[in-house]
Amino acid sequence: MKILCMSHGEMAGGVVQSAKLIVGDVDYLEHINAYVDENNDVDKLIDEYLRKNKGETIIVVTDIFGGSVNNSWLKRLNSVKNLYLVSGMSLQLIIQLVLSIDSQNNADVKKIIKDALALTKQGFKFCNEIDLNSGTDEF
């Protein structure tokens, strides 16, 4: 199984680097930074990645739903077997996916993704609205 982060600019590389700093250098966590040099052909980058990883189960996490990177992957969902696409890249999501894959090797990929998304959503907080004096809010 592979987790591929792909973003506009260098976000994907930064998220993967940070995740590996926290969870260790897992070899199945990879990234592609799009639009960072003269090679701006996103479809070509995706096709090369799919060719190199033919037969693998791949979870692709893109930066934004409806962006060019996400849309290029969306076009392939019906034709590429074992391809799972998630938008809304964050460090917390990537860490949760890695930890879930490491602990649930034989689990259903859809369940791993849904569980990781649910846990990640719990991590979004508007910190100004946390009552720091009550002692009841968890951090």
XYZ file of C-alpha atoms in Angstrom:
139
model
C 0.000 0.000 0.000
C 1.144 3.541 -0.795
C 0.133 6.962 0.459
C 0.854 9.713 -2.046
C 0.512 13.379 -1.147
C 0.220 15.677 -4.157
C -0.239 19.427 -4.055
C 0.139 22.700 -5.865
C 3.586 23.921 -4.909
C 5.674 22.366 -2.180
C 2.982 21.665 0.411
C 3.011 17.901 -0.221
C 6.756 17.635 0.319
C 6.545 19.637 3.526
C 3.687 17.579 4.928
C 5.453 14.310 4.111
C 8.741 15.551 5.586
C 6.970 16.624 8.796
C 5.001 13.379 9.023
C 8.156 11.302 8.660
C 9.811 13.369 11.373
C 6.976 12.339 13.710
C 6.157 8.746 12.658
C 9.472 7.644 11.194
C 10.740 7.208 7.668
C 8.011 4.963 6.279
C 8.820 4.001 2.712
C 5.207 3.892 1.536
C 4.618 7.612 2.201
C 5.547 9.632 -0.889
C 4.875 13.029 -2.422
C 4.696 14.890 -5.692
C 4.963 18.663 -5.716
C 3.181 20.016 -8.799
C 3.875 23.334 -10.513
C 7.269 23.858 -8.889
C 9.443 23.779 -11.989
C 9.147 23.610 -15.756
C 7.447 20.202 -15.470
C 3.877 21.456 -15.029
C 2.149 18.592 -16.811
C 0.196 17.152 -13.877
C -1.349 14.385 -15.974
C 2.097 13.236 -17.076
C 3.348 13.217 -13.451
C 0.336 11.155 -12.410
C 0.664 8.715 -15.299
C 4.373 8.181 -14.481
C 3.534 7.530 -10.826
C 0.776 5.064 -11.723
C 3.062 3.241 -14.166
C 5.784 2.867 -11.506
C 3.272 1.643 -8.926
C 1.056 -0.555 -11.082
C -0.833 -3.103 -9.003
C -0.357 -1.213 -5.721
C -3.174 0.022 -3.554
C -2.711 3.793 -3.526
C -4.277 6.378 -1.256
C -3.813 9.787 -2.870
C -4.260 12.870 -0.713
C -4.539 16.170 -2.577
C -4.475 19.682 -1.207
C -7.856 21.013 -2.326
C -11.046 19.560 -3.745
C -11.728 20.859 -7.230
C -8.173 22.035 -7.816
C -6.288 20.914 -10.914
C -4.333 18.241 -9.018
C -7.472 16.767 -7.466
C -9.373 16.943 -10.767
C -6.594 15.098 -12.592
C -6.830 12.260 -10.067
C -10.650 12.297 -10.160
C -10.500 11.473 -13.889
C -8.701 8.216 -13.035
C -10.910 6.898 -10.233
C -13.062 4.725 -12.497
C -10.187 3.319 -14.538
C -7.478 2.607 -11.936
C -8.089 -0.321 -9.628
C -7.267 0.137 -5.913
C -7.033 3.930 -6.155
C -8.496 5.961 -3.304
C -8.653 9.760 -3.448
C -8.970 12.137 -0.498
C -8.872 15.930 -0.639
C -7.970 18.299 2.164
C -4.367 17.443 2.931
C -3.147 18.094 6.465
C -0.317 16.838 8.605
C -2.796 15.380 11.066
C -4.577 13.406 8.327
C -1.346 11.970 6.928
C -0.101 10.945 10.374
C -3.438 9.295 11.131
C -3.368 7.374 7.834
C 0.173 6.129 8.487
C -0.634 5.062 12.041
C -3.819 3.324 10.900
C -2.058 1.448 8.117
C 0.740 0.383 10.464
C -1.708 -0.933 13.061
C -4.344 -2.388 10.713
C -2.428 -4.015 7.888
C -5.317 -6.196 6.776
C -8.103 -3.701 7.399
C -10.429 -2.383 4.730
C -8.831 0.631 3.041
C -12.131 2.526 2.965
C -12.493 2.029 6.722
C -8.928 3.243 7.329
C -9.632 6.399 5.310
C -13.013 7.103 6.911
C -11.633 6.581 10.418
C -8.641 8.826 9.703
C -10.912 11.565 8.350
C -13.191 11.352 11.391
C -10.268 11.625 13.813
C -8.732 14.462 11.812
C -11.971 16.459 11.886
C -11.896 16.283 15.690
C -8.516 18.025 15.631
C -9.828 21.235 14.089
C -10.350 23.784 16.850
C -10.987 27.504 17.007
C -8.642 27.989 19.919
C -9.983 31.436 20.854
C -13.203 29.734 21.907
C -11.542 27.244 24.246
C -12.048 28.058 27.909
C -8.477 27.697 29.109
C -9.519 28.232 32.748
C -12.235 25.586 32.983
C -9.891 22.593 32.950
C -12.494 20.594 31.011
C -11.381 21.200 27.441
C -8.914 18.669 26.067
C -5.909 19.787 24.096
